[in-house]
GROMACS .gro file of C-alpha atoms in nm:
model
  267
    1MET     CA    1  -0.008  -0.002   0.012
    2ASN     CA    2   0.169   0.333  -0.111
    3LYS     CA    3   0.154   0.658   0.098
    4GLU     CA    4  -0.123   0.816  -0.123
    5THR     CA    5  -0.368   0.505  -0.078
    6HIS     CA    6  -0.288   0.517   0.300
    7GLN     CA    7  -0.370   0.885   0.332
    8ASN     CA    8  -0.684   0.821   0.121
    9GLY     CA    9  -0.788   0.535   0.343
   10ILE     CA   10  -0.751   0.746   0.654
   11SER     CA   11  -0.943   1.036   0.512
   12ASN     CA   12  -1.217   0.807   0.417
   13MET     CA   13  -1.223   0.677   0.777
   14PHE     CA   14  -1.263   1.024   0.907
   15LEU     CA   15  -1.532   1.113   0.639
   16GLU     CA   16  -1.721   0.795   0.735
   17ALA     CA   17  -1.713   0.915   1.098
   18ILE     CA   18  -1.843   1.250   1.036
   19VAL     CA   19  -2.117   1.140   0.793
   20SER     CA   20  -2.235   0.857   1.029
   21SER     CA   21  -2.247   1.116   1.321
   22ILE     CA   22  -2.458   1.355   1.109
   23PHE     CA   23  -2.668   1.068   0.999
   24GLN     CA   24  -2.733   0.955   1.364
   25ARG     CA   25  -2.813   1.301   1.484
   26ARG     CA   26  -3.075   1.348   1.203
   27ALA     CA   27  -3.224   1.010   1.275
   28VAL     CA   28  -3.253   1.097   1.654
   29ARG     CA   29  -3.431   1.422   1.555
   30ARG     CA   30  -3.677   1.246   1.341
   31CYS     CA   31  -3.728   0.988   1.607
   32ARG     CA   32  -3.801   1.273   1.873
   33VAL     CA   33  -4.052   1.440   1.638
   34LEU     CA   34  -4.216   1.080   1.571
   35LEU     CA   35  -4.234   1.009   1.942
   36ALA     CA   36  -4.403   1.332   2.003
   37THR     CA   37  -4.655   1.274   1.742
   38ILE     CA   38  -4.729   0.937   1.871
   39ALA     CA   39  -4.788   1.070   2.228
   40GLY     CA   40  -5.022   1.333   2.077
   41LEU     CA   41  -5.211   1.055   1.893
   42VAL     CA   42  -5.239   0.857   2.224
   43ILE     CA   43  -5.391   1.148   2.419
   44ALA     CA   44  -5.610   1.220   2.136
   45MET     CA   45  -5.729   0.872   2.146
   46ALA     CA   46  -5.771   0.905   2.529
   47GLY     CA   47  -6.002   1.205   2.471
   48VAL     CA   48  -6.212   1.014   2.227
   49MET     CA   49  -6.265   0.744   2.508
   50GLU     CA   50  -6.418   0.996   2.748
   51GLY     CA   51  -6.770   0.941   2.837
   52GLN     CA   52  -6.792   1.000   3.227
   53THR     CA   53  -6.840   1.314   3.401
   54LEU     CA   54  -6.704   1.363   3.772
   55LEU     CA   55  -6.894   1.629   3.939
   56ASP     CA   56  -6.727   1.869   4.160
   57PRO     CA   57  -6.386   1.691   4.178
   58GLY     CA   58  -6.257   1.967   4.426
   59PHE     CA   59  -6.559   1.971   4.670
   60GLU     CA   60  -6.626   2.346   4.598
   61SER     CA   61  -7.001   2.323   4.539
   62TYR     CA   62  -7.079   2.342   4.909
   63ALA     CA   63  -7.095   2.689   5.074
   64LEU     CA   64  -6.855   2.712   5.372
   65ASN     CA   65  -6.684   2.986   5.580
   66SER     CA   66  -6.309   2.962   5.665
   67GLY     CA   67  -6.254   2.731   5.930
   68ALA     CA   68  -6.595   2.562   5.897
   69PHE     CA   69  -6.678   2.193   5.872
   70VAL     CA   70  -6.999   2.032   5.717
   71VAL     CA   71  -7.142   1.705   5.643
   72PRO     CA   72  -7.342   1.759   5.334
   73ASP     CA   73  -7.692   1.591   5.302
   74SER     CA   74  -7.721   1.670   4.923
   75GLY     CA   75  -7.502   1.727   4.626
   76PRO     CA   76  -7.291   1.502   4.405
   77TRP     CA   77  -7.098   1.341   4.681
   78SER     CA   78  -7.228   1.135   4.969
   79PHE     CA   79  -7.048   1.103   5.294
   80SER     CA   80  -7.048   0.853   5.598
   81ASN     CA   81  -6.934   0.877   5.949
   82ASP     CA   82  -6.692   1.167   6.003
   83ALA     CA   83  -6.633   1.246   5.637
   84GLY     CA   84  -6.736   1.599   5.535
   85ILE     CA   85  -6.605   1.910   5.372
   86VAL     CA   86  -6.374   2.166   5.530
   87GLU     CA   87  -6.241   2.499   5.433
   88PRO     CA   88  -5.912   2.585   5.593
   89TYR     CA   89  -5.766   2.692   5.833
   90SER     CA   90  -5.884   2.468   6.121
   91PRO     CA   91  -5.694   2.263   6.363
   92ASN     CA   92  -5.769   1.908   6.444
   93SER     CA   93  -6.108   1.921   6.602
   94SER     CA   94  -6.414   1.750   6.721
   95THR     CA   95  -6.731   1.817   6.900
   96GLY     CA   96  -6.783   1.441   6.958
   97PRO     CA   97  -6.813   1.105   6.790
   98LEU     CA   98  -6.879   1.138   6.395
   99ASN     CA   99  -6.801   1.515   6.396
  100THR     CA  100  -6.440   1.515   6.398
  101TRP     CA  101  -6.227   1.717   6.122
  102SER     CA  102  -5.905   1.874   6.026
  103ALA     CA  103  -5.809   2.146   5.779
  104MET     CA  104  -5.449   2.234   5.819
  105PHE     CA  105  -5.342   2.239   5.473
  106ALA     CA  106  -5.420   2.489   5.202
  107ALA     CA  107  -5.648   2.359   4.948
  108LEU     CA  108  -5.481   2.207   4.631
  109GLU     CA  109  -5.798   2.303   4.415
  110GLY     CA  110  -6.022   2.592   4.490
  111GLU     CA  111  -6.064   2.673   4.861
  112GLN     CA  112  -6.214   2.346   5.002
  113TYR     CA  113  -6.144   1.976   5.025
  114ALA     CA  114  -6.278   1.659   5.214
  115SER     CA  115  -6.184   1.571   5.555
  116THR     CA  116  -6.208   1.224   5.685
  117TYR     CA  117  -6.134   1.070   6.026
  118ALA     CA  118  -6.040   0.695   6.110
  119GLY     CA  119  -6.160   0.372   5.951
  120GLY     CA  120  -6.494   0.341   5.781
  121ASP     CA  121  -6.527   0.684   5.651
  122THR     CA  122  -6.641   0.694   5.292
  123ILE     CA  123  -6.681   0.952   5.013
  124ARG     CA  124  -6.876   0.850   4.711
  125GLN     CA  125  -7.029   0.966   4.379
  126VAL     CA  126  -7.252   0.780   4.113
  127VAL     CA  127  -7.056   0.840   3.774
  128SER     CA  128  -7.199   0.769   3.440
  129PHE     CA  129  -6.979   0.603   3.176
  130ASP     CA  130  -7.076   0.600   2.813
  131THR     CA  131  -6.779   0.375   2.714
  132ALA     CA  132  -6.647   0.050   2.856
  133GLY     CA  133  -6.277   0.009   2.917
  134ASP     CA  134  -6.006   0.085   3.178
  135TYR     CA  135  -5.982   0.401   3.357
  136ILE     CA  136  -5.753   0.582   3.597
  137ILE     CA  137  -5.904   0.704   3.929
  138SER     CA  138  -5.678   0.950   4.120
  139VAL     CA  139  -5.695   1.176   4.411
  140HIS     CA  140  -5.459   1.398   4.620
  141ALA     CA  141  -5.429   1.292   4.983
  142ALA     CA  142  -5.275   1.465   5.288
  143ALA     CA  143  -5.253   1.371   5.650
  144PRO     CA  144  -5.182   1.613   5.939
  145GLU     CA  145  -4.998   1.509   6.251
  146GLY     CA  146  -5.033   1.582   6.636
  147SER     CA  147  -5.343   1.468   6.831
  148VAL     CA  148  -5.716   1.532   6.841
  149THR     CA  149  -5.939   1.538   7.156
  150ILE     CA  150  -6.270   1.398   7.096
  151PRO     CA  151  -6.507   1.482   7.369
  152ALA     CA  152  -6.659   1.206   7.589
  153VAL     CA  153  -6.384   0.972   7.415
  154ALA     CA  154  -6.023   1.059   7.479
  155SER     CA  155  -5.723   1.266   7.366
  156LEU     CA  156  -5.564   1.055   7.089
  157SER     CA  157  -5.226   1.068   6.897
  158LEU     CA  158  -5.243   1.072   6.537
  159GLU     CA  159  -5.115   0.777   6.330
  160ASP     CA  160  -5.051   0.728   5.949
  161GLY     CA  161  -5.371   0.677   5.764
  162GLU     CA  162  -5.487   0.417   5.511
  163PHE     CA  163  -5.742   0.416   5.239
  164THR     CA  164  -5.860   0.233   4.909
  165PHE     CA  165  -6.051   0.340   4.612
  166THR     CA  166  -6.373   0.178   4.553
  167LEU     CA  167  -6.590   0.078   4.264
  168GLN     CA  168  -6.949  -0.036   4.339
  169ASN     CA  169  -6.859  -0.011   4.710
  170ASN     CA  170  -6.596  -0.294   4.666
  171PRO     CA  171  -6.210  -0.190   4.719
  172ILE     CA  172  -6.003  -0.169   4.403
  173GLY     CA  173  -5.611  -0.135   4.361
  174GLU     CA  174  -5.379  -0.114   4.654
  175THR     CA  175  -5.419   0.013   5.001
  176HIS     CA  176  -5.271   0.360   5.019
  177THR     CA  177  -5.062   0.471   5.321
  178VAL     CA  178  -5.073   0.860   5.379
  179VAL     CA  179  -4.793   0.943   5.626
  180LYS     CA  180  -4.906   1.171   5.923
  181GLY     CA  181  -4.754   1.509   5.864
  182SER     CA  182  -4.736   1.468   5.474
  183SER     CA  183  -4.860   1.722   5.237
  184TRP     CA  184  -5.051   1.655   4.921
  185SER     CA  185  -4.943   1.338   4.737
  186LEU     CA  186  -5.104   1.189   4.418
  187CYS     CA  187  -5.278   0.843   4.466
  188SER     CA  188  -5.422   0.636   4.185
  189ALA     CA  189  -5.578   0.302   4.088
  190ILE     CA  190  -5.702   0.127   3.771
  191LEU     CA  191  -6.079   0.050   3.745
  192THR     CA  192  -6.248  -0.150   3.476
  193ILE     CA  193  -6.583  -0.065   3.341
  194ASP     CA  194  -6.730  -0.364   3.176
  195SER     CA  195  -7.031  -0.195   3.004
  196PRO     CA  196  -7.167   0.167   2.976
  197GLY     CA  197  -7.377   0.256   3.275
  198ASP     CA  198  -7.385   0.424   3.605
  199TYR     CA  199  -7.119   0.311   3.864
  200THR     CA  200  -7.049   0.430   4.217
  201LEU     CA  201  -6.685   0.527   4.262
  202GLY     CA  202  -6.550   0.634   4.584
  203ILE     CA  203  -6.283   0.632   4.871
  204GLN     CA  204  -6.276   0.439   5.178
  205ASN     CA  205  -6.068   0.469   5.491
  206THR     CA  206  -5.945   0.131   5.596
  207LYS     CA  207  -5.742   0.148   5.886
  208TRP     CA  208  -5.925   0.142   6.238
  209ALA     CA  209  -5.706   0.395   6.426
  210PRO     CA  210  -5.691   0.768   6.503
  211TYR     CA  211  -5.584   0.949   6.180
  212PHE     CA  212  -5.712   1.217   5.945
  213ILE     CA  213  -5.679   1.220   5.569
  214ASN     CA  214  -5.787   1.497   5.368
  215TYR     CA  215  -5.884   1.463   5.001
  216ASP     CA  216  -5.882   1.697   4.692
  217ALA     CA  217  -5.884   1.709   4.322
  218LEU     CA  218  -6.026   1.369   4.218
  219SER     CA  219  -5.997   1.269   3.849
  220VAL     CA  220  -6.114   0.983   3.636
  221GLN     CA  221  -5.933   0.941   3.291
  222PRO     CA  222  -5.959   0.673   3.038
  223VAL     CA  223  -5.657   0.457   2.964
  224PRO     CA  224  -5.568   0.398   2.591
  225GLU     CA  225  -5.600   0.032   2.484
  226PRO     CA  226  -5.254  -0.128   2.489
  227THR     CA  227  -5.324  -0.261   2.119
  228VAL     CA  228  -5.355   0.119   2.028
  229VAL     CA  229  -5.026   0.207   2.182
  230VAL     CA  230  -4.855  -0.095   2.008
  231MET     CA  231  -5.002  -0.017   1.685
  232LEU     CA  232  -4.892   0.337   1.688
  233LEU     CA  233  -4.524   0.249   1.791
  234SER     CA  234  -4.506  -0.021   1.523
  235LEU     CA  235  -4.645   0.239   1.267
  236GLY     CA  236  -4.381   0.474   1.397
  237MET     CA  237  -4.096   0.221   1.361
  238ALA     CA  238  -4.214   0.128   1.020
  239VAL     CA  239  -4.192   0.487   0.904
  240VAL     CA  240  -3.850   0.545   1.046
  241GLY     CA  241  -3.732   0.210   0.864
  242VAL     CA  242  -3.874   0.338   0.542
  243ARG     CA  243  -3.722   0.686   0.565
  244ALA     CA  244  -3.381   0.542   0.657
  245THR     CA  245  -3.397   0.310   0.353
  246ARG     CA  246  -3.483   0.578   0.106
  247ARG     CA  247  -3.214   0.816   0.256
  248GLY     CA  248  -2.952   0.532   0.243
  249THR     CA  249  -2.685   0.413   0.494
  250PRO     CA  250  -2.415   0.608   0.627
  251ARG     CA  251  -2.179   0.451   0.377
  252ARG     CA  252  -2.413   0.538   0.090
  253GLN     CA  253  -2.412   0.891   0.209
  254ILE     CA  254  -2.013   0.879   0.221
  255GLY     CA  255  -2.021   0.766  -0.146
  256ARG     CA  256  -2.235   1.071  -0.236
  257VAL     CA  257  -1.994   1.323  -0.051
  258ASP     CA  258  -1.704   1.154  -0.181
  259ARG     CA  259  -1.826   1.198  -0.549
  260VAL     CA  260  -1.895   1.558  -0.480
  261LEU     CA  261  -1.562   1.616  -0.340
  262GLY     CA  262  -1.392   1.419  -0.608
  263GLY     CA  263  -1.222   1.174  -0.376
  264SER     CA  264  -1.160   0.817  -0.411
  265SER     CA  265  -1.300   0.561  -0.178
  266SER     CA  266  -1.081   0.269  -0.278
  267SER     CA  267  -0.817   0.161  -0.038
   0.00000   0.00000   0.00000
């Protein structure tokens, strides 16, 4: 191998590295655009699945004054035991059994939220679904720390709280632990709707111990079918493959650049 041939070989190696790098960067950019498009399609299809309406997800339709607590007997939500609506600020309070509340956090949505105390408290709403499928039910939960004095009962130190979501008054998903002293955190579960119709959704405290859990900003959103996601991803990969084939491999790109520069690709 003479000196000129050796130098051409080295030049082609550098050229191949440069063109390959450019090709890869362009491919990455195209993939990012494609993935963004696929994500948009998935979100759009989730919107098409919507058929349910969750009324008053932030518990704002009840008229309260600052620091007040009420157990509504009308409206979209139903409450049991100590569950009710509060408007901050109010310390851990009680006027007796089944009338115990706490409002020590600022509201996450609007100015009010739900307050519950101990096991057995429930919050429920009948929701209409026009489309069968899987849905995500979620809520933000918080738990104050400290203690509460219940007249004619005792002064009790608060513990961590526990709850589950419910469908038709049956628990679904895992049991969620809300640590005492923790601010708003998002909790969720998957619920399956077998056919269109009205279903009772809710929250139920499960641990029989002294604790508060506050709830705000409930949501029910459809889950896109896995087959739809797979189909879109497969389509995206096919498009990438076709575009890569049409544009050629990095070595074919090198050949084009080589011809333009008048160089030799022989070794």
